[in-house]
mmCIF file of C-alpha atoms in Angstrom:
data_model
loop_
_atom_site.group_PDB
_atom_site.id
_atom_site.type_symbol
_atom_site.label_atom_id
_atom_site.label_comp_id
_atom_site.label_asym_id
_atom_site.label_seq_id
_atom_site.Cartn_x
_atom_site.Cartn_y
_atom_site.Cartn_z
ATOM 1 C CA MET A 248 31.521 30.386 -6.595
ATOM 2 C CA SER A 249 27.764 30.129 -5.927
ATOM 3 C CA ASP A 250 26.326 31.102 -2.561
ATOM 4 C CA ALA A 251 23.339 28.802 -3.088
ATOM 5 C CA LEU A 252 22.772 26.246 -0.364
ATOM 6 C CA PRO A 253 23.047 22.576 -1.340
ATOM 7 C CA ARG A 254 19.715 21.069 -2.314
ATOM 8 C CA LYS A 255 18.180 18.832 0.347
ATOM 9 C CA ARG A 256 18.041 15.171 -0.610
ATOM 10 C CA VAL A 257 14.390 14.150 -0.377
ATOM 11 C CA GLY A 258 13.010 10.634 -0.151
ATOM 12 C CA VAL A 259 9.378 9.951 -1.037
ATOM 13 C CA LEU A 260 7.375 7.015 0.343
ATOM 14 C CA ILE A 261 4.493 5.817 -1.857
ATOM 15 C CA SER A 262 2.077 2.910 -2.082
ATOM 16 C CA GLY A 263 0.416 3.567 -5.440
ATOM 17 C CA ARG A 264 0.327 5.857 -8.442
ATOM 18 C CA GLY A 265 2.376 8.614 -6.807
ATOM 19 C CA SER A 266 0.591 11.647 -8.252
ATOM 20 C CA ASN A 267 1.898 13.943 -5.507
ATOM 21 C CA MET A 268 5.376 12.513 -6.026
ATOM 22 C CA VAL A 269 5.139 13.533 -9.697
ATOM 23 C CA SER A 270 4.224 17.093 -8.718
ATOM 24 C CA LEU A 271 7.317 17.197 -6.496
ATOM 25 C CA ALA A 272 9.553 15.770 -9.218
ATOM 26 C CA GLU A 273 8.282 18.376 -11.681
ATOM 27 C CA ALA A 274 8.886 21.215 -9.198
ATOM 28 C CA ALA A 275 12.390 19.928 -8.452
ATOM 29 C CA GLN A 276 13.381 20.339 -12.093
ATOM 30 C CA ALA A 277 13.568 24.098 -11.523
ATOM 31 C CA PRO A 278 17.213 25.047 -10.880
ATOM 32 C CA ASP A 279 16.318 27.263 -7.914
ATOM 33 C CA TYR A 280 14.165 24.640 -6.151
ATOM 34 C CA PRO A 281 15.792 23.862 -2.768
ATOM 35 C CA ALA A 282 15.178 20.108 -2.842
ATOM 36 C CA GLU A 283 16.235 17.180 -4.999
ATOM 37 C CA ILE A 284 13.883 14.188 -5.224
ATOM 38 C CA ALA A 285 16.645 11.640 -4.747
ATOM 39 C CA LEU A 286 14.737 8.434 -3.976
ATOM 40 C CA VAL A 287 11.239 6.958 -4.195
ATOM 41 C CA ILE A 288 10.404 3.899 -2.070
ATOM 42 C CA SER A 289 7.237 1.826 -2.344
ATOM 43 C CA ASN A 290 6.023 -0.770 0.130
ATOM 44 C CA ILE A 291 4.164 -2.487 -2.712
ATOM 45 C CA PRO A 292 6.077 -3.926 -5.691
ATOM 46 C CA ASP A 293 5.448 -2.769 -9.253
ATOM 47 C CA VAL A 294 3.140 0.164 -8.521
ATOM 48 C CA ALA A 295 2.737 2.830 -11.189
ATOM 49 C CA GLY A 296 4.509 5.425 -9.060
ATOM 50 C CA LEU A 297 7.818 3.570 -9.362
ATOM 51 C CA ASP A 298 7.683 3.677 -13.160
ATOM 52 C CA ARG A 299 6.752 7.343 -13.040
ATOM 53 C CA ALA A 300 9.717 8.088 -10.771
ATOM 54 C CA ARG A 301 12.098 6.251 -13.108
ATOM 55 C CA GLY A 302 10.754 8.392 -15.928
ATOM 56 C CA PHE A 303 12.232 11.385 -14.098
ATOM 57 C CA GLY A 304 15.537 9.575 -13.594
ATOM 58 C CA ILE A 305 14.875 9.175 -9.855
ATOM 59 C CA ALA A 306 16.351 6.179 -8.011
ATOM 60 C CA THR A 307 13.680 3.752 -6.780
ATOM 61 C CA ALA A 308 13.446 0.932 -4.277
ATOM 62 C CA THR A 309 10.813 -1.492 -3.039
ATOM 63 C CA VAL A 310 10.615 -2.620 0.574
ATOM 64 C CA ASP A 311 7.677 -5.031 0.594
ATOM 65 C CA HIS A 312 5.971 -4.918 3.977
ATOM 66 C CA ARG A 313 4.366 -8.344 3.639
ATOM 67 C CA PRO A 314 7.371 -10.544 4.535
ATOM 68 C CA PHE A 315 7.607 -8.687 7.855
ATOM 69 C CA GLY A 316 4.129 -9.799 8.907
ATOM 70 C CA LYS A 317 2.918 -7.811 11.909
ATOM 71 C CA ASP A 318 6.391 -6.577 12.843
ATOM 72 C CA ARG A 319 5.936 -3.007 11.628
ATOM 73 C CA GLU A 320 9.134 -1.758 13.242
ATOM 74 C CA ALA A 321 11.232 -4.395 11.462
ATOM 75 C CA PHE A 322 9.752 -3.219 8.160
ATOM 76 C CA GLU A 323 10.495 0.381 9.056
ATOM 77 C CA ARG A 324 14.077 -0.420 10.023
ATOM 78 C CA ALA A 325 14.534 -1.909 6.560
ATOM 79 C CA VAL A 326 13.106 1.266 5.008
ATOM 80 C CA ASP A 327 15.286 3.411 7.258
ATOM 81 C CA GLU A 328 18.406 1.570 6.122
ATOM 82 C CA VAL A 329 17.598 2.282 2.463
ATOM 83 C CA LEU A 330 17.070 5.939 3.343
ATOM 84 C CA ARG A 331 20.373 6.048 5.227
ATOM 85 C CA VAL A 332 22.346 4.445 2.408
ATOM 86 C CA ASN A 333 20.881 7.002 0.000
ATOM 87 C CA GLN A 334 21.728 9.898 2.359
ATOM 88 C CA ILE A 335 18.142 11.136 2.553
ATOM 89 C CA GLU A 336 17.709 14.301 4.621
ATOM 90 C CA LEU A 337 13.972 14.981 4.332
ATOM 91 C CA LEU A 338 11.232 12.358 4.087
ATOM 92 C CA VAL A 339 7.928 12.981 2.309
ATOM 93 C CA LEU A 340 4.864 10.729 2.518
ATOM 94 C CA ALA A 341 2.826 10.695 -0.696
ATOM 95 C CA GLY A 342 -0.018 8.202 -0.535
ATOM 96 C CA PHE A 343 1.966 5.899 1.746
ATOM 97 C CA MET A 344 -0.655 3.565 3.180
ATOM 98 C CA ARG A 345 1.096 2.462 6.345
ATOM 99 C CA ILE A 346 0.645 3.687 9.912
ATOM 100 C CA LEU A 347 4.114 4.438 11.256
ATOM 101 C CA THR A 348 5.420 3.317 14.632
ATOM 102 C CA PRO A 349 6.626 5.732 17.327
ATOM 103 C CA TRP A 350 10.175 4.481 16.660
ATOM 104 C CA PHE A 351 10.155 5.603 13.037
ATOM 105 C CA VAL A 352 8.384 8.894 13.782
ATOM 106 C CA ALA A 353 10.968 9.716 16.466
ATOM 107 C CA ARG A 354 13.792 8.735 14.124
ATOM 108 C CA TRP A 355 12.587 11.291 11.537
ATOM 109 C CA GLU A 356 11.198 13.924 13.894
ATOM 110 C CA GLY A 357 11.181 17.330 12.236
ATOM 111 C CA ARG A 358 12.343 15.768 8.963
ATOM 112 C CA MET A 359 9.174 13.954 7.827
ATOM 113 C CA ILE A 360 6.070 15.567 6.352
ATOM 114 C CA ASN A 361 2.735 14.361 5.041
ATOM 115 C CA ILE A 362 -0.134 15.748 2.991
ATOM 116 C CA HIS A 363 -3.685 15.173 4.186
ATOM 117 C CA PRO A 364 -6.867 15.890 2.186
ATOM 118 C CA SER A 365 -8.636 18.122 4.698
ATOM 119 C CA LEU A 366 -8.186 21.397 6.518
ATOM 120 C CA LEU A 367 -6.666 19.941 9.660
ATOM 121 C CA PRO A 368 -7.559 19.634 12.479
ATOM 122 C CA LEU A 369 -10.872 18.902 10.736
ATOM 123 C CA PHE A 370 -11.569 15.443 9.303
ATOM 124 C CA LYS A 371 -8.645 13.282 10.317
ATOM 125 C CA GLY A 372 -8.272 9.704 9.096
ATOM 126 C CA THR A 373 -9.847 8.352 5.929
ATOM 127 C CA HIS A 374 -12.833 9.320 3.752
ATOM 128 C CA THR A 375 -12.188 12.999 4.389
ATOM 129 C CA HIS A 376 -14.288 14.208 1.463
ATOM 130 C CA ARG A 377 -17.269 12.183 2.705
ATOM 131 C CA GLN A 378 -16.712 13.590 6.188
ATOM 132 C CA ALA A 379 -16.683 17.142 4.813
ATOM 133 C CA LEU A 380 -19.885 16.643 2.819
ATOM 134 C CA GLU A 381 -21.673 15.020 5.757
ATOM 135 C CA ALA A 382 -20.607 17.900 8.012
ATOM 136 C CA GLY A 383 -22.048 20.443 5.590
ATOM 137 C CA VAL A 384 -18.958 22.671 5.534
ATOM 138 C CA THR A 385 -18.644 25.364 2.881
ATOM 139 C CA GLU A 386 -14.845 25.047 2.605
ATOM 140 C CA HIS A 387 -12.629 21.997 2.301
ATOM 141 C CA GLY A 388 -9.025 21.538 1.227
ATOM 142 C CA CYS A 389 -5.692 19.995 2.099
ATOM 143 C CA SER A 390 -2.900 20.405 4.650
ATOM 144 C CA VAL A 391 0.808 19.624 4.729
ATOM 145 C CA HIS A 392 2.033 18.861 8.235
ATOM 146 C CA PHE A 393 4.974 17.486 10.134
ATOM 147 C CA VAL A 394 4.421 13.860 11.158
ATOM 148 C CA VAL A 395 3.998 13.118 14.866
ATOM 149 C CA PRO A 396 3.020 9.874 16.608
ATOM 150 C CA GLU A 397 -0.684 10.781 16.703
ATOM 151 C CA LEU A 398 -2.335 10.271 13.307
ATOM 152 C CA ASP A 399 -2.886 13.476 11.292
ATOM 153 C CA ALA A 400 -2.112 15.609 14.351
ATOM 154 C CA GLY A 401 1.237 17.194 13.463
ATOM 155 C CA PRO A 402 1.756 20.959 13.225
ATOM 156 C CA VAL A 403 0.529 22.350 9.904
ATOM 157 C CA ILE A 404 3.056 23.903 7.505
ATOM 158 C CA LEU A 405 0.707 25.079 4.737
ATOM 159 C CA GLN A 406 -2.943 24.677 3.763
ATOM 160 C CA ALA A 407 -5.011 25.265 0.622
ATOM 161 C CA LYS A 408 -8.784 25.750 0.505
ATOM 162 C CA VAL A 409 -11.448 24.907 -2.046
ATOM 163 C CA PRO A 410 -15.155 25.828 -1.913
ATOM 164 C CA VAL A 411 -17.665 23.041 -1.458
ATOM 165 C CA GLN A 412 -20.119 23.558 -4.310
ATOM 166 C CA PRO A 413 -23.803 22.639 -4.506
ATOM 167 C CA GLY A 414 -24.126 19.180 -5.990
ATOM 168 C CA ASP A 415 -20.620 18.071 -5.018
ATOM 169 C CA ASP A 416 -20.070 14.398 -4.315
ATOM 170 C CA GLU A 417 -16.955 12.699 -2.988
ATOM 171 C CA GLU A 418 -15.452 12.295 -6.461
ATOM 172 C CA THR A 419 -15.913 15.882 -7.646
ATOM 173 C CA LEU A 420 -14.674 17.289 -4.346
ATOM 174 C CA ALA A 421 -11.673 14.944 -4.308
ATOM 175 C CA LYS A 422 -10.657 16.014 -7.830
ATOM 176 C CA ARG A 423 -10.744 19.677 -6.899
ATOM 177 C CA VAL A 424 -8.738 19.087 -3.722
ATOM 178 C CA LEU A 425 -6.153 17.013 -5.613
ATOM 179 C CA VAL A 426 -5.451 19.930 -7.955
ATOM 180 C CA GLU A 427 -4.566 22.002 -4.884
ATOM 181 C CA GLU A 428 -2.494 19.178 -3.366
ATOM 182 C CA HIS A 429 -0.275 19.155 -6.448
ATOM 183 C CA LYS A 430 0.477 22.860 -5.921
ATOM 184 C CA LEU A 431 0.627 22.852 -2.116
ATOM 185 C CA TYR A 432 3.038 19.949 -1.579
ATOM 186 C CA PRO A 433 5.912 21.365 -3.673
ATOM 187 C CA ALA A 434 5.467 24.719 -1.926
ATOM 188 C CA ALA A 435 5.571 23.107 1.524
ATOM 189 C CA VAL A 436 8.584 20.934 0.692
ATOM 190 C CA ALA A 437 10.390 24.058 -0.478
ATOM 191 C CA GLU A 438 9.574 25.792 2.818
ATOM 192 C CA VAL A 439 11.045 22.943 4.866
ATOM 193 C CA ALA A 440 13.999 22.169 2.584
ATOM 194 C CA SER A 441 15.080 25.805 2.566
ATOM 195 C CA GLY A 442 14.788 26.121 6.338
ATOM 196 C CA ARG A 443 12.042 28.741 6.109
ATOM 197 C CA ALA A 444 9.731 26.400 8.064
ATOM 198 C CA LYS A 445 11.048 24.280 10.907
ATOM 199 C CA LEU A 446 9.547 22.157 13.652
ATOM 200 C CA GLU A 447 10.510 23.336 17.112
ATOM 201 C CA GLY A 448 8.775 21.463 19.876
ATOM 202 C CA SER A 449 5.162 21.226 18.811
ATOM 203 C CA VAL A 450 4.984 24.316 16.617
ATOM 204 C CA VAL A 451 6.184 25.381 13.166
ATOM 205 C CA ILE A 452 8.653 28.242 13.314
ATOM 206 C CA ARG A 453 9.035 30.444 10.237
ATOM 207 C CA ARG A 454 12.293 32.222 9.457
#
């Protein structure tokens, strides 16, 4: 009888092509990876990421936010029900273009992570590569963090750095950061799914 712990059932929320979701699905094919990508949900119908998930044999669902109008919590309750039915234990945001309500964040506290294209706490919000270039920094990168009510403010689990090179523009810098995102996110999900990284209060505890 194996002593291996059961793999955590991971749900991924997307709004587009799902490139980070693909990197997670590829990592999860390894037999010793501690997480199973069990479900991909999009808030926009027919995005490329759904087809890509199906190509891995992953269950998919669409919860269109538009019929809910401005009632963000009602939309999130519908998403939460799909997650519950599918017995999701860990929630991963991968290009999910919705700001989450305090209700949903509290519901998934310590069990929801996000990847952000900057070295947090630097350059929160959008257009991070432009922000980095305008600030004249010599290093840029990406961060995986636990989600808290304040945008891009959760405790960081892992980060990866890239040099800012002479002549970089937003596109070249974004491409280089994305390469690191595709390596960093599977590593961070493994840390959380295995219990090696855990949110306690407002800090990440490593075991």
